[in-house]
Short mmCIF file of C-alpha atoms and ligand atoms in Angstrom, two decimals:
data_model
loop_
_atom_site.label_atom_id
_atom_site.label_comp_id
_atom_site.label_asym_id
_atom_site.label_seq_id
_atom_site.Cartn_x
_atom_site.Cartn_y
_atom_site.Cartn_z
CA UNK A 665 -20.58 -25.68 -22.39
CA UNK A 666 -21.87 -23.91 -20.19
CA UNK A 667 -24.52 -21.29 -20.37
CA UNK A 668 -25.29 -19.46 -17.28
CA UNK A 669 -23.01 -15.97 -16.23
CA UNK A 670 -22.42 -15.15 -13.00
CA UNK A 671 -23.03 -12.43 -10.97
CA UNK A 672 -19.71 -10.01 -10.63
CA UNK A 673 -20.14 -9.03 -6.45
CA UNK A 674 -20.46 -6.30 -4.91
CA UNK A 675 -19.94 -4.66 -1.60
CA UNK A 676 -22.68 -2.42 0.24
CA UNK A 677 -21.91 0.58 1.59
CA UNK A 678 -21.69 1.51 5.65
CA UNK A 679 -22.56 4.70 6.55
CA UNK A 680 -21.90 5.55 10.06
CA UNK A 681 -24.47 6.79 12.83
CA UNK A 682 -22.19 8.44 15.86
CA UNK A 683 -24.34 7.41 18.71
CA UNK A 684 -23.44 6.69 22.60
CA UNK A 685 -23.99 3.39 24.37
CA UNK A 686 -24.29 2.92 28.05
CA UNK A 687 -22.56 -1.17 29.03
CA UNK A 688 -24.66 -2.82 30.94
CA UNK A 689 -23.68 -1.99 34.72
CA UNK A 690 -20.70 0.41 34.24
CA UNK A 691 -21.33 4.15 33.64
CA UNK A 692 -19.02 4.53 31.08
CA UNK A 693 -20.60 5.69 27.56
CA UNK A 694 -18.86 4.81 24.48
CA UNK A 695 -19.10 6.20 21.78
CA UNK A 696 -19.99 4.37 17.93
CA UNK A 697 -18.81 4.92 14.35
CA UNK A 698 -21.20 2.57 12.39
CA UNK A 699 -20.37 -1.05 13.78
CA UNK A 700 -17.08 -0.42 15.12
CA UNK A 701 -16.82 1.19 18.96
CA UNK A 702 -14.20 3.64 19.93
CA UNK A 703 -11.83 3.27 22.49
CA UNK A 704 -8.67 5.07 23.55
CA UNK A 705 -6.69 7.63 22.00
CA UNK A 706 -3.87 6.37 20.47
CA UNK A 707 -2.40 9.22 18.81
CA UNK A 708 -3.28 12.99 18.52
CA UNK A 709 -2.58 15.84 16.44
CA UNK A 710 -4.01 19.28 16.00
CA UNK A 711 -6.57 18.69 12.94
CA UNK A 712 -6.42 14.32 13.78
CA UNK A 713 -6.84 11.64 16.42
CA UNK A 714 -5.63 7.91 15.76
CA UNK A 715 -8.13 5.66 17.85
CA UNK A 716 -8.47 2.35 18.89
CA UNK A 717 -12.31 0.67 17.97
CA UNK A 718 -13.30 -2.89 17.95
CA UNK A 719 -15.50 -3.55 14.84
CA UNK A 720 -18.59 -5.14 16.86
CA UNK A 721 -19.53 -8.00 14.41
CA UNK A 722 -16.18 -9.27 14.46
CA UNK A 723 -14.49 -8.51 17.34
CA UNK A 724 -11.60 -7.40 15.43
CA UNK A 725 -9.03 -4.43 16.64
CA UNK A 726 -9.11 -1.57 14.01
CA UNK A 727 -7.24 1.88 14.76
CA UNK A 728 -9.94 4.93 13.72
CA UNK A 729 -7.89 7.86 11.92
CA UNK A 730 -10.83 10.69 12.38
CA UNK A 731 -10.11 13.33 10.16
CA UNK A 732 -12.02 17.10 10.45
CA UNK A 733 -14.06 17.30 6.82
CA UNK A 734 -13.95 20.83 6.91
CA UNK A 735 -10.29 21.31 6.96
CA UNK A 736 -9.66 19.02 4.32
CA UNK A 737 -12.40 20.98 1.99
CA UNK A 738 -11.28 24.48 3.46
CA UNK A 739 -7.46 22.83 1.70
CA UNK A 740 -8.74 22.01 -1.83
CA UNK A 741 -7.69 18.45 -0.98
CA UNK A 742 -10.65 16.16 -1.14
CA UNK A 743 -9.33 14.83 -5.01
CA UNK A 744 -5.48 14.34 -3.74
CA UNK A 745 -6.71 12.14 -0.63
CA UNK A 746 -9.22 10.60 -2.27
CA UNK A 747 -6.83 9.33 -5.18
CA UNK A 748 -4.35 8.00 -2.08
CA UNK A 749 -6.61 6.56 -0.13
CA UNK A 750 -8.23 4.87 -3.40
CA UNK A 751 -4.68 3.72 -4.27
CA UNK A 752 -4.00 2.52 -0.42
CA UNK A 753 -7.47 0.54 0.16
CA UNK A 754 -5.89 -1.71 -2.79
CA UNK A 755 -2.69 -2.35 -1.29
CA UNK A 756 -2.36 -5.39 0.74
CA UNK A 757 1.30 -5.99 2.08
CA UNK A 758 2.09 -7.97 5.01
CA UNK A 759 4.22 -4.53 5.93
CA UNK A 760 2.08 -2.15 5.52
CA UNK A 761 -0.99 -0.92 7.47
CA UNK A 762 -4.21 -1.54 5.78
CA UNK A 763 -6.69 1.10 5.10
CA UNK A 764 -10.27 -1.43 5.82
CA UNK A 765 -12.49 1.35 5.04
CA UNK A 766 -13.35 5.12 4.77
CA UNK A 767 -16.99 6.11 6.84
CA UNK A 768 -18.12 9.92 7.19
CA UNK A 769 -20.18 11.87 9.32
CA UNK A 770 -21.31 15.11 8.43
CA UNK A 771 -18.12 16.79 9.94
CA UNK A 772 -15.88 13.70 10.33
CA UNK A 773 -13.73 11.19 8.02
CA UNK A 774 -13.07 7.85 9.50
CA UNK A 775 -10.22 5.47 7.57
CA UNK A 776 -10.49 2.68 9.55
CA UNK A 777 -6.85 1.00 9.70
CA UNK A 778 -5.55 -2.56 10.45
CA UNK A 779 -4.65 -2.34 14.24
CA UNK A 780 -1.00 -3.16 14.95
CA UNK A 781 -0.57 -3.96 18.85
CA UNK A 782 3.12 -3.98 18.82
CA UNK A 783 3.60 -0.62 19.66
CA UNK A 784 6.50 1.73 17.98
CA UNK A 785 9.48 -0.02 16.65
CA UNK A 786 11.54 2.83 18.54
CA UNK A 787 9.76 2.25 21.71
CA UNK A 788 11.84 -0.84 21.58
CA UNK A 789 15.19 0.75 21.06
CA UNK A 790 13.98 3.65 23.65
CA UNK A 791 13.55 0.76 26.19
CA UNK A 792 16.04 -1.78 25.28
CA UNK A 793 18.72 0.21 23.54
CA UNK A 794 20.22 -0.96 19.30
CA UNK A 795 19.53 -3.58 17.92
CA UNK A 796 21.97 -6.28 16.94
CA UNK A 797 22.50 -5.82 13.22
CA UNK A 798 20.63 -9.29 12.39
CA UNK A 799 17.72 -7.45 14.07
CA UNK A 800 18.26 -4.48 12.31
CA UNK A 801 18.49 -6.44 8.95
CA UNK A 802 15.58 -8.11 9.21
CA UNK A 803 13.27 -5.21 9.79
CA UNK A 804 15.81 -3.02 7.85
CA UNK A 805 14.23 -5.76 4.93
CA UNK A 806 10.60 -5.08 6.00
CA UNK A 807 11.20 -2.16 5.88
CA UNK A 808 12.40 -1.87 2.19
CA UNK A 809 10.25 -4.55 0.43
CA UNK A 810 6.92 -2.29 2.45
CA UNK A 811 8.21 0.94 0.57
CA UNK A 812 9.19 -0.92 -3.08
CA UNK A 813 5.72 -2.14 -3.17
CA UNK A 814 4.07 1.11 -2.44
CA UNK A 815 6.13 2.93 -4.66
CA UNK A 816 5.52 0.33 -7.46
CA UNK A 817 1.91 1.55 -7.08
CA UNK A 818 2.70 4.97 -7.20
CA UNK A 819 2.75 5.66 -3.73
CA UNK A 820 5.43 7.32 -1.85
CA UNK A 821 5.17 7.79 1.69
CA UNK A 822 7.59 11.38 1.85
CA UNK A 823 7.36 11.16 5.67
CA UNK A 824 9.10 7.89 6.85
CA UNK A 825 10.15 8.22 10.29
CA UNK A 826 10.01 5.86 13.15
CA UNK A 827 6.92 7.16 14.44
CA UNK A 828 5.12 5.29 11.62
CA UNK A 829 7.33 2.17 11.83
CA UNK A 830 4.93 0.17 14.26
CA UNK A 831 4.99 -3.28 15.00
CA UNK A 832 2.06 -6.19 15.54
CA UNK A 833 1.64 -8.83 18.28
CA UNK A 834 4.14 -11.67 16.13
CA UNK A 835 6.74 -8.45 15.58
CA UNK A 836 6.26 -8.30 11.93
CA UNK A 837 7.01 -4.48 10.72
CA UNK A 838 3.50 -2.86 9.81
CA UNK A 839 4.41 0.79 8.16
CA UNK A 840 1.86 3.29 8.80
CA UNK A 841 0.40 6.46 7.20
CA UNK A 842 2.08 5.00 3.54
CA UNK A 843 -0.30 7.45 1.12
CA UNK A 844 -1.70 9.84 3.25
CA UNK A 845 1.37 12.54 2.18
CA UNK A 846 -1.69 13.75 -0.11
CA UNK A 847 -3.06 14.86 3.26
CA UNK A 848 -1.88 18.54 5.06
CA UNK A 849 1.50 17.74 7.26
CA UNK A 850 -0.42 18.48 10.26
CA UNK A 851 -3.77 16.01 9.42
CA UNK A 852 -1.61 13.26 8.64
CA UNK A 853 0.35 13.74 12.02
CA UNK A 854 -1.10 11.89 14.75
CA UNK A 855 1.16 12.62 18.15
CA UNK A 856 1.50 16.29 20.16
CA UNK A 857 5.32 15.32 19.67
CA UNK A 858 5.86 14.98 15.77
CA UNK A 859 3.57 18.21 14.90
CA UNK A 860 4.27 20.62 11.97
CA UNK A 861 7.50 22.17 12.83
CA UNK A 862 8.73 18.46 14.14
CA UNK A 863 13.07 17.93 13.45
CA UNK A 864 13.54 16.89 10.14
CA UNK A 865 16.28 14.41 10.86
CA UNK A 866 14.72 11.69 8.31
CA UNK A 867 14.40 14.28 5.59
CA UNK A 868 16.43 13.71 2.84
CA UNK A 869 18.79 17.10 1.66
CA UNK A 870 16.93 17.50 -1.23
CA UNK A 871 12.95 17.88 0.26
CA UNK A 872 14.85 19.86 2.37
CA UNK A 873 16.19 22.37 -0.01
CA UNK A 874 12.34 22.00 -1.44
CA UNK A 875 13.42 22.04 -5.01
CA UNK A 876 11.27 19.32 -5.88
CA UNK A 877 11.70 15.79 -5.66
CA UNK A 878 11.46 12.41 -6.27
CA UNK A 879 9.62 10.73 -4.09
CA UNK A 880 11.30 7.06 -4.44
CA UNK A 881 15.12 8.32 -3.86
CA UNK A 882 13.45 10.47 -0.69
CA UNK A 883 11.69 7.88 0.44
CA UNK A 884 15.07 5.39 0.21
CA UNK A 885 17.08 8.42 1.99
CA UNK A 886 14.70 8.20 4.67
CA UNK A 887 15.48 4.12 5.39
CA UNK A 888 19.17 4.73 5.57
CA UNK A 889 18.27 7.22 8.50
CA UNK A 890 16.12 4.76 9.80
CA UNK A 891 18.39 1.87 9.30
CA UNK A 892 21.50 4.02 10.86
CA UNK A 893 19.22 4.47 14.24
CA UNK A 894 18.23 0.90 14.88
CA UNK A 895 21.89 -0.35 14.43
CA UNK A 896 23.63 3.07 16.29
CA UNK A 897 20.43 3.55 18.90
CA UNK A 898 20.98 7.46 18.22
CA UNK A 899 20.39 9.63 14.89
CA UNK A 900 23.51 10.23 12.24
CA UNK A 901 22.17 14.08 11.86
CA UNK A 902 21.52 15.81 15.26
CA UNK A 903 21.83 19.47 15.92
CA UNK A 904 20.10 21.30 18.42
CA UNK A 905 20.37 24.59 16.11
CA UNK A 906 18.76 23.53 12.79
CA UNK A 907 20.18 25.48 10.60
CA UNK A 908 23.46 23.29 11.43
CA UNK A 909 21.31 20.67 11.18
CA UNK A 910 20.42 21.79 8.06
CA UNK A 911 23.84 22.26 6.78
CA UNK A 912 24.91 18.60 7.96
CA UNK A 913 21.98 16.97 6.15
CA UNK A 914 22.75 18.74 2.65
CA UNK A 915 26.30 17.70 3.15
CA UNK A 916 25.54 14.26 4.53
CA UNK A 917 28.12 15.02 7.43
CA UNK A 918 27.96 11.99 10.43
CA UNK A 919 30.48 9.77 11.31
CA UNK A 920 29.76 5.47 11.98
CA UNK A 921 30.06 4.07 15.41
CA UNK A 922 33.06 1.60 16.02
CA UNK A 923 30.41 -1.46 15.75
CA UNK A 924 29.15 -0.97 12.55
CA UNK A 925 30.50 -3.77 10.09
CA UNK A 926 32.18 -2.59 6.92
CA UNK A 927 29.53 -3.80 4.93
CA UNK A 928 26.49 -2.51 6.41
CA UNK A 929 28.92 0.79 6.61
CA UNK A 930 29.33 0.71 2.34
CA UNK A 931 25.32 0.43 2.01
CA UNK A 932 24.48 2.80 4.36
CA UNK A 933 26.96 5.11 2.82
CA UNK A 934 25.46 4.29 -0.52
CA UNK A 935 21.78 5.40 1.26
CA UNK A 936 22.91 8.78 2.80
CA UNK A 937 24.23 10.04 -0.74
CA UNK A 938 23.27 13.40 -0.67
CA UNK A 939 22.96 13.75 -4.59
CA UNK A 940 19.35 11.82 -5.27
CA UNK A 941 20.53 10.67 -9.17
CA UNK A 942 23.71 8.68 -7.50
CA UNK A 943 22.33 7.31 -4.51
CA UNK A 944 21.13 3.40 -4.38
CA UNK A 945 18.08 2.90 -5.83
CA UNK A 946 15.03 0.42 -4.08
CA UNK A 947 16.65 -2.93 -6.79
CA UNK A 948 20.38 -2.06 -6.53
CA UNK A 949 19.89 -2.67 -2.50
CA UNK A 950 17.49 -5.49 -3.17
CA UNK A 951 20.59 -7.11 -4.58
CA UNK A 952 23.38 -5.86 -2.32
CA UNK A 953 25.10 -9.07 -0.50
CA UNK A 954 24.81 -7.14 3.54
CA UNK A 955 20.84 -6.43 2.75
CA UNK A 956 19.96 -9.98 1.11
CA UNK A 957 21.44 -12.09 4.01
CA UNK A 958 18.79 -14.29 5.55
CA UNK A 959 16.15 -12.59 3.58
CA UNK A 960 12.86 -13.88 3.42
CA UNK A 961 10.24 -12.51 0.71
CA UNK A 962 7.05 -11.47 2.20
CA UNK A 963 4.18 -13.53 2.20
CA UNK A 964 1.13 -12.15 0.99
CA UNK A 965 -2.34 -12.81 1.82
CA UNK A 966 -4.72 -14.39 -0.88
CA UNK A 967 -6.77 -11.80 -2.48
CA UNK A 968 -10.21 -10.96 -1.72
CA UNK A 969 -12.24 -8.05 -3.90
CA UNK A 970 -11.86 -4.84 -3.13
CA UNK A 971 -14.44 -1.75 -3.32
CA UNK A 972 -13.93 1.59 -3.54
CA UNK A 973 -17.71 2.23 -3.01
CA UNK A 974 -16.88 3.77 0.56
CA UNK A 975 -14.47 5.70 -0.64
CA UNK A 976 -16.63 6.99 -3.97
CA UNK A 977 -19.94 8.10 -0.70
CA UNK A 978 -17.42 9.52 1.08
CA UNK A 979 -15.87 12.15 -1.36
CA UNK A 980 -18.72 11.87 -3.38
CA UNK A 981 -17.99 10.60 -6.75
CA UNK A 982 -18.44 8.50 -9.50
CA UNK A 983 -18.25 4.38 -9.00
CA UNK A 984 -15.28 2.63 -9.37
CA UNK A 985 -14.58 -0.91 -8.71
CA UNK A 986 -11.76 -2.58 -9.11
CA UNK A 987 -12.03 -6.27 -10.21
CA UNK A 988 -10.32 -9.43 -10.64
CA UNK A 989 -12.77 -10.43 -12.47
CA UNK A 990 -13.70 -9.18 -15.97
CA UNK A 991 -15.42 -10.22 -19.16
CA UNK A 992 -16.30 -9.48 -22.96
CA UNK A 993 -18.90 -10.80 -25.84
CA UNK A 994 -18.14 -12.08 -29.04
CA UNK A 995 -20.23 -13.15 -32.03
CA UNK A 996 -17.27 -16.01 -32.95
CA UNK A 997 -17.72 -19.83 -32.85
CA UNK A 998 -16.39 -20.93 -29.40
CA UNK A 999 -13.32 -22.47 -31.16
CA UNK A 1000 -12.58 -19.42 -32.63
CA UNK A 1001 -12.35 -17.45 -29.60
CA UNK A 1002 -10.41 -20.44 -27.72
CA UNK A 1003 -7.95 -20.83 -30.47
CA UNK A 1004 -7.65 -16.86 -30.74
CA UNK A 1005 -6.65 -16.25 -26.59
CA UNK A 1006 -4.14 -18.91 -27.41
CA UNK A 1007 -3.04 -17.23 -30.22
CA UNK A 1008 -2.66 -13.36 -28.40
CA UNK A 1009 -1.88 -15.03 -25.17
CA UNK A 1010 1.65 -17.27 -25.66
CA UNK A 1011 3.30 -13.87 -26.93
CA UNK A 1012 2.41 -12.36 -24.06
CA UNK A 1013 4.78 -15.18 -22.60
CA UNK A 1014 1.30 -17.37 -21.17
CA UNK A 1015 1.53 -21.20 -20.70
CA UNK A 1016 -1.84 -22.08 -22.43
CA UNK A 1017 -3.76 -25.22 -21.16
CA UNK A 1018 -6.90 -25.45 -23.47
CA UNK A 1019 -10.03 -27.73 -21.63
CA UNK A 1020 -13.51 -27.79 -23.33
CA UNK A 1021 -14.28 -24.64 -23.23
CA UNK A 1022 -11.72 -23.59 -20.38
CA UNK A 1023 -8.30 -22.67 -21.07
CA UNK A 1024 -5.77 -21.44 -18.03
CA UNK A 1025 -3.46 -18.97 -18.78
CA UNK A 1026 -0.33 -19.15 -16.40
CA UNK A 1027 2.99 -16.26 -16.66
CA UNK A 1028 6.13 -17.54 -17.66
CA UNK A 1029 7.57 -14.91 -15.01
CA UNK A 1030 6.95 -13.78 -11.43
CA UNK A 1031 5.52 -11.29 -11.06
CA UNK A 1032 4.85 -9.45 -7.71
CA UNK A 1033 2.57 -11.93 -5.50
CA UNK A 1034 4.41 -14.65 -7.96
CA UNK A 1035 2.81 -16.33 -10.85
CA UNK A 1036 0.03 -14.84 -12.90
CA UNK A 1037 -2.64 -16.95 -13.43
CA UNK A 1038 -6.04 -16.23 -15.26
CA UNK A 1039 -8.70 -18.86 -15.59
CA UNK A 1040 -10.89 -18.01 -18.74
CA UNK A 1041 -14.39 -19.41 -19.64
CA UNK A 1042 -17.04 -19.51 -22.94
CA UNK A 1043 -20.48 -19.04 -22.47
CA UNK A 1044 -22.80 -19.16 -24.77
CA UNK A 1045 -25.76 -16.77 -23.89
CA UNK A 1046 -27.60 -16.82 -27.02
CA UNK A 1047 -28.02 -18.22 -29.84
CA UNK A 1048 -24.36 -16.44 -31.58
CA UNK A 1049 -23.41 -15.22 -28.97
CA UNK A 1050 -20.30 -15.70 -26.73
CA UNK A 1051 -19.69 -14.07 -23.26
CA UNK A 1052 -16.18 -14.65 -22.05
CA UNK A 1053 -14.96 -14.35 -18.82
CA UNK A 1054 -11.29 -13.73 -17.68
CA UNK A 1055 -10.85 -14.00 -13.82
CA UNK A 1056 -7.59 -13.85 -11.63
CA UNK A 1057 -7.21 -16.90 -9.74
CA UNK A 1058 -3.49 -16.40 -9.02
CA UNK A 1059 -0.80 -13.36 -8.75
CA UNK A 1060 -1.17 -9.37 -8.52
CA UNK A 1061 -4.38 -7.67 -9.67
CA UNK A 1062 -3.05 -4.92 -11.17
CA UNK A 1063 -0.52 -7.10 -13.49
CA UNK A 1064 -3.98 -8.79 -14.40
CA UNK A 1065 -5.17 -5.56 -15.40
CA UNK A 1066 -2.39 -4.79 -17.91
CA UNK A 1067 -2.58 -8.07 -18.80
CA UNK A 1068 -6.31 -7.99 -19.92
CA UNK A 1069 -5.41 -4.75 -21.69
CA UNK A 1070 -2.82 -6.17 -23.83
CA UNK A 1071 -5.13 -9.34 -24.11
CA UNK A 1072 -8.39 -7.09 -25.30
CA UNK A 1073 -6.12 -5.45 -27.91
CA UNK A 1074 -4.86 -8.78 -29.43
CA UNK A 1075 -8.58 -9.54 -29.64
CA UNK A 1076 -10.19 -6.84 -30.91
CA UNK A 1077 -11.34 -8.05 -33.79
CA UNK A 1078 -13.50 -11.08 -32.04
CA UNK A 1079 -14.76 -8.28 -29.12
CA UNK A 1080 -17.95 -7.36 -29.61
CA UNK A 1081 -18.88 -5.70 -26.80
CA UNK A 1082 -16.74 -5.20 -23.87
CA UNK A 1083 -17.64 -4.92 -19.83
CA UNK A 1084 -15.90 -1.71 -19.90
CA UNK A 1085 -15.96 2.15 -22.19
CA UNK A 1086 -12.88 2.52 -22.13
CA UNK A 1087 -10.72 -0.91 -22.59
CA UNK A 1088 -9.45 -1.09 -19.52
CA UNK A 1089 -10.89 -3.55 -17.13
CA UNK A 1090 -12.59 -1.31 -13.96
CA UNK A 1091 -10.31 -1.06 -10.88
CA UNK A 1092 -11.58 -2.44 -7.73
N1 ADE B 587 -1.17 4.21 15.90
C1 ADE B 587 -1.54 4.97 15.19
N2 ADE B 587 -1.58 4.08 14.45
C2 ADE B 587 -2.01 3.12 14.51
C3 ADE B 587 -2.52 1.77 13.90
N3 ADE B 587 -2.69 1.55 13.11
N4 ADE B 587 -2.50 0.96 15.25
C4 ADE B 587 -1.69 1.18 16.47
N5 ADE B 587 -1.14 2.12 16.87
C5 ADE B 587 -1.68 3.21 16.16
#
């Protein structure tokens, strides 16, 4: 049996210090924020700017969203923004622009984002015209994957539109600004062409009616408008007069171009249903035959630990670390602990393999990132005191947390102390 306990990992904080450096032989002054050197402006609105930047340590390109700190304070939006940024830091999906870290100076907040160097998807349409049905379907599938994944984490976009659809160097779709819906609209928007009074062509009728709405079905509507534009090369609802435009959106009054296939028309009709209650849902879209053609499930990168220390430092709050690893102690004999874990995990749908003082648990259901698998190990830390360590070795971190919560309540008779005070593993 192992007798040493491993330390949990933690990530050091980086605080930004803005300074200017002059490159040798050139008169150009470059601004630095922590380890990032700022470059060109990628987009600019009244309150936020997105700049290209280089990570001087790794040479990696990033995009940095720069927000005026005062504005957020004045809008009393600190908590909402902090919550959404924290959630977004945990979202790692191949079709969602990642938030790498959050930095701050006295006056600014810097959100360091994944850089998508293929430009906006809609520039492609502006340059080369509408897409063939198969190509449009491919982007729509990636969009739905991204939206579905974020919804499963309680994050809604609420403002899906062409400017938020970027491409990487491989042509993979990357949805930007997911989770930044807590920001005031002017802060979210980063281009001069789409400031607060931009036309609401992509906005669901119930959002326009301002009666309170469900983020899930509102995002589905916007995805439907995007699909239409990809295949048509123009908007389904487009009117110079705003009142007329609102009326057309409320009634979902639009016409299909002659080149749309009948199965694509059927699906779009179900998405652009003005009634959010009867509108098609994402699980139904995923089962739709037109949607399923050539579908490739998203490919996830292996997990690394994520720290929310930077978000806490910027937004000045208590520590909150999401882990793929957790532990508890027990005063029961090791064999008893092993049997109890086995007894508790089996009814939760886990296949159990025991060897020495290690147990491998494998979930029998496919989760968001494949089967959840957990490695468990019992360490003797003192005579008649054992530490039980649980480490996620595969699958989704949030599913691991749920599983741990269930396991913990099943093991309550043998648990002496748990790593966390509130029965839940800390989240990072
Ligand atoms: N414009 C706005 N956000 C961007 C990003 N993350 N990558 C590239 N261009 C952008």
